[in-house]
Amino acid sequence: LNLAQLLRAGNLTAVWVPDERHEAMRDLVRARTAAVVDLRKKKQQVTALMLRLGRHYAGKKNWTKAHHRWLMSQRFDHLEQRIAFEEMLLAVRQAQDRIVRLEDAIRAAVPDWSLASLVTALMALRGIDLVAATVFLAEVGDLSRFRTPRELMAYLGLVPSEASTGERVRRGAITKAGNRRARHMLVECAWSYQHPARVSPRKQTRIDAAPHGIDEIAWKAQTRLNARYRALVRKGKKKTVAVTAVARELAGFIWAIHRHSAPMPV
């Protein structure tokens, strides 16, 4: 009776419930996320061993081909250290192979997924590939339940927190509410907008595969978000803060692409 009264008064809000296939896709992308975290930990173990032994890589970046050659050239005075080192490298290779297998499984599963067309459309945006688009949509689900882009931004926890009293308005860090996996993926994609707007041949292929009109949204996102990032950095904001702000606006462009691909009912 209480539910019926609330429904008649218009006080009930409809929620989106994922079907079994969507839950299965979510399990797959979360397995890939766990594999990425596991790989990072295993790489840290190798780096920690090298630092403990006083061996410092002179290159600019770890885990490149040059860094791998440097690791393979290491010699140890004790057999026990050599065995431990080789086992750590083997664990890194196994974790890398695991990620490759999971990403291949994601690519094979997307074409038969209900959100496959939206995955293709989102791939037109800079910084978003098939895996990133699939992870984001698997975690967020149906975007049509967000009436405005601000609702999507708030769901992702990318809006500033607020502690205002009376006439004083005080805004703090982002709320970090909602799905942290989708928010993390969006922030990672937003880092690409620190570079000037451009379209590589590989990205152009993805843009051509997207529905008509998506290319204009993707190019507008590139120009606007790069300008936004540069403006925030010029003001003295930290790069992490600027990228988070870019990720918030990137969510708005994702919402716009969804509305363009599947117009929302009025």
CSV table of C-alpha atoms in Angstrom, one decimal:
chain,number,residue,atom,x,y,z
A,1,LEU,CA,0.0,0.0,0.0
A,2,ASN,CA,2.8,2.4,0.8
A,3,LEU,CA,4.5,1.7,-2.5
A,4,ALA,CA,1.2,2.3,-4.4
A,5,GLN,CA,0.8,5.6,-2.6
A,6,LEU,CA,4.3,6.7,-3.4
A,7,LEU,CA,3.9,5.7,-7.1
A,8,ARG,CA,0.7,7.7,-7.3
A,9,ALA,CA,2.4,10.7,-5.8
A,10,GLY,CA,5.3,10.4,-8.3
A,11,ASN,CA,7.8,9.9,-5.5
A,12,LEU,CA,9.4,6.7,-6.9
A,13,THR,CA,12.4,6.8,-9.2
A,14,ALA,CA,12.9,4.1,-11.8
A,15,VAL,CA,16.3,2.4,-11.6
A,16,TRP,CA,18.2,0.4,-14.3
A,17,VAL,CA,18.7,-3.3,-13.6
A,18,PRO,CA,21.4,-5.0,-15.7
A,19,ASP,CA,20.5,-8.2,-17.4
A,20,GLU,CA,22.5,-11.4,-17.1
A,21,ARG,CA,24.6,-10.8,-20.2
A,22,HIS,CA,25.5,-7.3,-19.0
A,23,GLU,CA,26.5,-8.8,-15.6
A,24,ALA,CA,28.7,-11.3,-17.5
A,25,MET,CA,30.4,-8.5,-19.4
A,26,ARG,CA,31.0,-6.6,-16.2
A,27,ASP,CA,32.6,-9.7,-14.7
A,28,LEU,CA,34.9,-10.0,-17.7
A,29,VAL,CA,36.1,-6.4,-17.7
A,30,ARG,CA,36.6,-6.5,-13.9
A,31,ALA,CA,38.7,-9.6,-14.4
A,32,ARG,CA,40.8,-7.6,-16.8
A,33,THR,CA,41.1,-4.7,-14.3
A,34,ALA,CA,42.2,-7.1,-11.6
A,35,ALA,CA,44.8,-8.5,-14.0
A,36,VAL,CA,46.2,-5.0,-14.6
A,37,VAL,CA,46.5,-4.3,-10.9
A,38,ASP,CA,48.2,-7.7,-10.4
A,39,LEU,CA,50.7,-6.9,-13.2
A,40,ARG,CA,51.5,-3.5,-11.6
A,41,LYS,CA,52.2,-5.2,-8.2
A,42,LYS,CA,54.5,-7.8,-9.8
A,43,LYS,CA,56.5,-5.1,-11.6
A,44,GLN,CA,56.9,-3.2,-8.4
A,45,GLN,CA,58.3,-6.4,-6.8
A,46,VAL,CA,61.0,-6.5,-9.5
A,47,THR,CA,61.8,-2.8,-9.1
A,48,ALA,CA,62.0,-3.2,-5.3
A,49,LEU,CA,64.5,-6.1,-5.6
A,50,MET,CA,66.7,-4.0,-7.9
A,51,LEU,CA,66.6,-1.0,-5.6
A,52,ARG,CA,67.4,-3.2,-2.6
A,53,LEU,CA,70.4,-4.6,-4.4
A,54,GLY,CA,71.5,-1.1,-5.3
A,55,ARG,CA,71.0,-1.5,-9.0
A,56,HIS,CA,69.6,1.6,-10.7
A,57,TYR,CA,68.4,1.8,-14.3
A,58,ALA,CA,69.9,4.8,-16.1
A,59,GLY,CA,67.1,5.0,-18.7
A,60,LYS,CA,64.2,7.4,-18.6
A,61,LYS,CA,61.4,4.9,-18.4
A,62,ASN,CA,61.0,1.4,-16.9
A,63,TRP,CA,59.5,-1.6,-18.6
A,64,THR,CA,60.5,-0.6,-22.1
A,65,LYS,CA,62.6,-2.9,-24.4
A,66,ALA,CA,65.8,-1.2,-23.3
A,67,HIS,CA,64.8,-1.7,-19.6
A,68,HIS,CA,64.0,-5.4,-20.3
A,69,ARG,CA,67.5,-5.9,-21.9
A,70,TRP,CA,69.0,-4.2,-18.8
A,71,LEU,CA,67.1,-6.6,-16.6
A,72,MET,CA,68.2,-9.6,-18.5
A,73,SER,CA,71.8,-8.5,-18.4
A,74,GLN,CA,71.9,-8.6,-14.5
A,75,ARG,CA,74.2,-11.0,-12.8
A,76,PHE,CA,74.0,-12.1,-9.2
A,77,ASP,CA,76.6,-13.4,-6.8
A,78,HIS,CA,74.2,-15.9,-5.2
A,79,LEU,CA,72.1,-18.5,-6.9
A,80,GLU,CA,69.1,-17.9,-4.5
A,81,GLN,CA,68.9,-14.2,-5.7
A,82,ARG,CA,69.0,-15.3,-9.3
A,83,ILE,CA,66.2,-17.8,-8.8
A,84,ALA,CA,64.0,-15.2,-7.0
A,85,PHE,CA,64.7,-12.7,-9.8
A,86,GLU,CA,63.8,-15.1,-12.6
A,87,GLU,CA,60.6,-16.2,-10.8
A,88,MET,CA,59.6,-12.5,-10.5
A,89,LEU,CA,60.2,-11.9,-14.2
A,90,LEU,CA,58.2,-15.1,-15.1
A,91,ALA,CA,55.3,-13.8,-12.9
A,92,VAL,CA,55.4,-10.5,-14.9
A,93,ARG,CA,55.3,-12.3,-18.2
A,94,GLN,CA,52.4,-14.5,-17.0
A,95,ALA,CA,50.5,-11.5,-15.9
A,96,GLN,CA,51.0,-9.8,-19.2
A,97,ASP,CA,49.8,-12.9,-21.1
A,98,ARG,CA,46.7,-13.0,-18.8
A,99,ILE,CA,45.8,-9.4,-19.8
A,100,VAL,CA,46.2,-10.2,-23.5
A,101,ARG,CA,43.9,-13.2,-23.2
A,102,LEU,CA,41.2,-11.1,-21.3
A,103,GLU,CA,41.4,-8.3,-23.8
A,104,ASP,CA,41.0,-10.7,-26.7
A,105,ALA,CA,38.0,-12.1,-24.9
A,106,ILE,CA,36.5,-8.6,-24.6
A,107,ARG,CA,37.0,-7.9,-28.3
A,108,ALA,CA,35.3,-11.2,-29.2
A,109,ALA,CA,32.4,-10.5,-26.9
A,110,VAL,CA,31.6,-6.9,-27.8
A,111,PRO,CA,30.1,-7.5,-31.3
A,112,ASP,CA,27.2,-9.5,-29.8
A,113,TRP,CA,26.7,-7.1,-26.9
A,114,SER,CA,23.6,-4.9,-26.7
A,115,LEU,CA,25.9,-1.8,-26.3
A,116,ALA,CA,28.2,-2.7,-29.2
A,117,SER,CA,27.1,0.2,-31.3
A,118,LEU,CA,27.7,2.7,-28.5
A,119,VAL,CA,31.2,1.2,-28.0
A,120,THR,CA,32.0,1.9,-31.6
A,121,ALA,CA,30.7,5.4,-31.3
A,122,LEU,CA,32.8,6.1,-28.1
A,123,MET,CA,35.9,4.9,-29.8
A,124,ALA,CA,35.8,8.0,-31.9
A,125,LEU,CA,36.8,10.1,-28.8
A,126,ARG,CA,40.5,10.6,-28.2
A,127,GLY,CA,42.0,8.4,-25.5
A,128,ILE,CA,39.2,5.8,-25.7
A,129,ASP,CA,39.8,2.5,-27.4
A,130,LEU,CA,37.6,-0.7,-27.4
A,131,VAL,CA,38.7,-1.9,-24.0
A,132,ALA,CA,38.2,1.5,-22.3
A,133,ALA,CA,34.8,2.0,-23.9
A,134,THR,CA,33.7,-1.5,-22.9
A,135,VAL,CA,34.9,-1.1,-19.3
A,136,PHE,CA,33.2,2.2,-19.0
A,137,LEU,CA,29.8,1.1,-20.4
A,138,ALA,CA,29.9,-2.2,-18.5
A,139,GLU,CA,30.3,-0.4,-15.2
A,140,VAL,CA,27.9,2.5,-15.9
A,141,GLY,CA,25.3,0.6,-18.0
A,142,ASP,CA,22.4,2.3,-19.7
A,143,LEU,CA,23.2,6.0,-20.2
A,144,SER,CA,19.6,6.9,-21.2
A,145,ARG,CA,18.7,7.0,-17.5
A,146,PHE,CA,20.8,10.2,-17.1
A,147,ARG,CA,18.6,13.1,-18.2
A,148,THR,CA,21.4,15.6,-18.3
A,149,PRO,CA,25.2,15.3,-18.6
A,150,ARG,CA,25.5,16.7,-15.0
A,151,GLU,CA,23.7,13.7,-13.7
A,152,LEU,CA,26.3,11.4,-15.3
A,153,MET,CA,29.1,13.6,-13.9
A,154,ALA,CA,27.6,13.4,-10.4
A,155,TYR,CA,27.0,9.6,-10.8
A,156,LEU,CA,30.8,9.2,-11.5
A,157,GLY,CA,31.7,11.3,-8.5
A,158,LEU,CA,33.5,13.9,-10.6
A,159,VAL,CA,31.6,17.0,-9.3
A,160,PRO,CA,33.1,19.1,-6.5
A,161,SER,CA,31.9,18.5,-3.0
A,162,GLU,CA,30.2,21.3,-1.2
A,163,ALA,CA,30.1,22.5,2.4
A,164,SER,CA,28.2,25.7,2.3
A,165,THR,CA,26.5,27.5,5.2
A,166,GLY,CA,24.4,30.6,5.0
A,167,GLU,CA,25.9,33.0,2.4
A,168,ARG,CA,29.3,31.3,2.4
A,169,VAL,CA,29.9,28.9,-0.5
A,170,ARG,CA,32.7,26.4,0.0
A,171,ARG,CA,33.5,23.8,-2.6
A,172,GLY,CA,36.1,21.1,-2.1
A,173,ALA,CA,37.6,18.1,-3.9
A,174,ILE,CA,35.4,15.8,-6.1
A,175,THR,CA,32.9,13.6,-4.2
A,176,LYS,CA,34.3,10.3,-5.6
A,177,ALA,CA,30.8,8.9,-5.3
A,178,GLY,CA,29.4,6.3,-7.6
A,179,ASN,CA,31.4,3.7,-9.6
A,180,ARG,CA,35.1,4.1,-9.0
A,181,ARG,CA,36.1,1.8,-11.8
A,182,ALA,CA,34.3,3.9,-14.4
A,183,ARG,CA,35.7,7.1,-12.9
A,184,HIS,CA,39.3,5.7,-12.9
A,185,MET,CA,39.0,4.6,-16.5
A,186,LEU,CA,37.6,8.0,-17.5
A,187,VAL,CA,40.5,9.9,-15.8
A,188,GLU,CA,43.0,7.6,-17.5
A,189,CYS,CA,41.5,8.4,-20.8
A,190,ALA,CA,41.5,12.2,-20.0
A,191,TRP,CA,45.3,12.3,-19.8
A,192,SER,CA,45.5,12.2,-23.6
A,193,TYR,CA,43.9,15.6,-23.8
A,194,GLN,CA,47.0,17.3,-22.5
A,195,HIS,CA,48.4,17.1,-26.1
A,196,PRO,CA,47.3,19.4,-28.9
A,197,ALA,CA,44.3,18.3,-31.0
A,198,ARG,CA,45.1,15.9,-33.8
A,199,VAL,CA,43.8,12.8,-35.5
A,200,SER,CA,46.1,9.9,-36.2
A,201,PRO,CA,45.5,7.5,-39.1
A,202,ARG,CA,44.5,4.8,-36.6
A,203,LYS,CA,42.0,7.1,-34.8
A,204,GLN,CA,40.6,8.2,-38.2
A,205,THR,CA,39.7,4.6,-38.9
A,206,ARG,CA,37.7,4.4,-35.7
A,207,ILE,CA,36.1,7.7,-36.5
A,208,ASP,CA,35.0,6.5,-39.9
A,209,ALA,CA,33.5,3.4,-38.3
A,210,ALA,CA,31.3,5.5,-35.9
A,211,PRO,CA,27.8,6.8,-36.9
A,212,HIS,CA,27.5,9.9,-38.9
A,213,GLY,CA,27.9,13.1,-36.9
A,214,ILE,CA,30.1,11.6,-34.2
A,215,ASP,CA,33.2,13.0,-35.8
A,216,GLU,CA,32.1,16.5,-35.1
A,217,ILE,CA,31.5,15.8,-31.4
A,218,ALA,CA,34.9,14.0,-31.1
A,219,TRP,CA,36.7,16.9,-32.7
A,220,LYS,CA,34.9,19.4,-30.5
A,221,ALA,CA,35.9,17.4,-27.5
A,222,GLN,CA,39.6,17.4,-28.6
A,223,THR,CA,39.7,21.2,-29.1
A,224,ARG,CA,37.7,22.1,-26.0
A,225,LEU,CA,39.3,19.7,-23.6
A,226,ASN,CA,42.8,20.5,-24.6
A,227,ALA,CA,42.1,24.2,-24.2
A,228,ARG,CA,40.5,23.5,-20.8
A,229,TYR,CA,43.6,21.6,-19.7
A,230,ARG,CA,46.0,24.3,-20.8
A,231,ALA,CA,44.0,27.0,-19.2
A,232,LEU,CA,43.9,25.2,-15.8
A,233,VAL,CA,47.6,24.5,-15.9
A,234,ARG,CA,48.4,28.2,-16.7
A,235,LYS,CA,46.4,29.2,-13.7
A,236,GLY,CA,48.7,27.1,-11.5
A,237,LYS,CA,46.5,24.0,-11.1
A,238,LYS,CA,48.2,20.7,-10.6
A,239,LYS,CA,48.2,18.4,-13.7
A,240,THR,CA,46.1,15.8,-11.8
A,241,VAL,CA,43.5,18.4,-10.9
A,242,ALA,CA,43.4,19.7,-14.5
A,243,VAL,CA,43.0,16.1,-15.8
A,244,THR,CA,40.2,15.4,-13.4
A,245,ALA,CA,38.4,18.5,-14.6
A,246,VAL,CA,38.9,17.3,-18.2
A,247,ALA,CA,37.5,13.9,-17.2
A,248,ARG,CA,34.4,15.6,-15.9
A,249,GLU,CA,33.7,17.4,-19.2
A,250,LEU,CA,34.7,14.2,-21.1
A,251,ALA,CA,31.7,12.5,-19.4
A,252,GLY,CA,29.5,15.2,-20.9
A,253,PHE,CA,30.8,14.4,-24.4
A,254,ILE,CA,30.1,10.7,-23.8
A,255,TRP,CA,26.6,11.6,-22.8
A,256,ALA,CA,26.2,13.7,-26.0
A,257,ILE,CA,27.5,10.8,-28.2
A,258,HIS,CA,24.9,8.5,-26.6
A,259,ARG,CA,22.1,11.0,-27.2
A,260,HIS,CA,23.2,11.4,-30.8
A,261,SER,CA,23.5,7.6,-31.4
A,262,ALA,CA,20.2,6.8,-29.6
A,263,PRO,CA,18.0,10.0,-29.3
A,264,MET,CA,16.3,10.2,-25.9
A,265,PRO,CA,12.5,10.3,-25.8
A,266,VAL,CA,11.0,13.7,-24.9
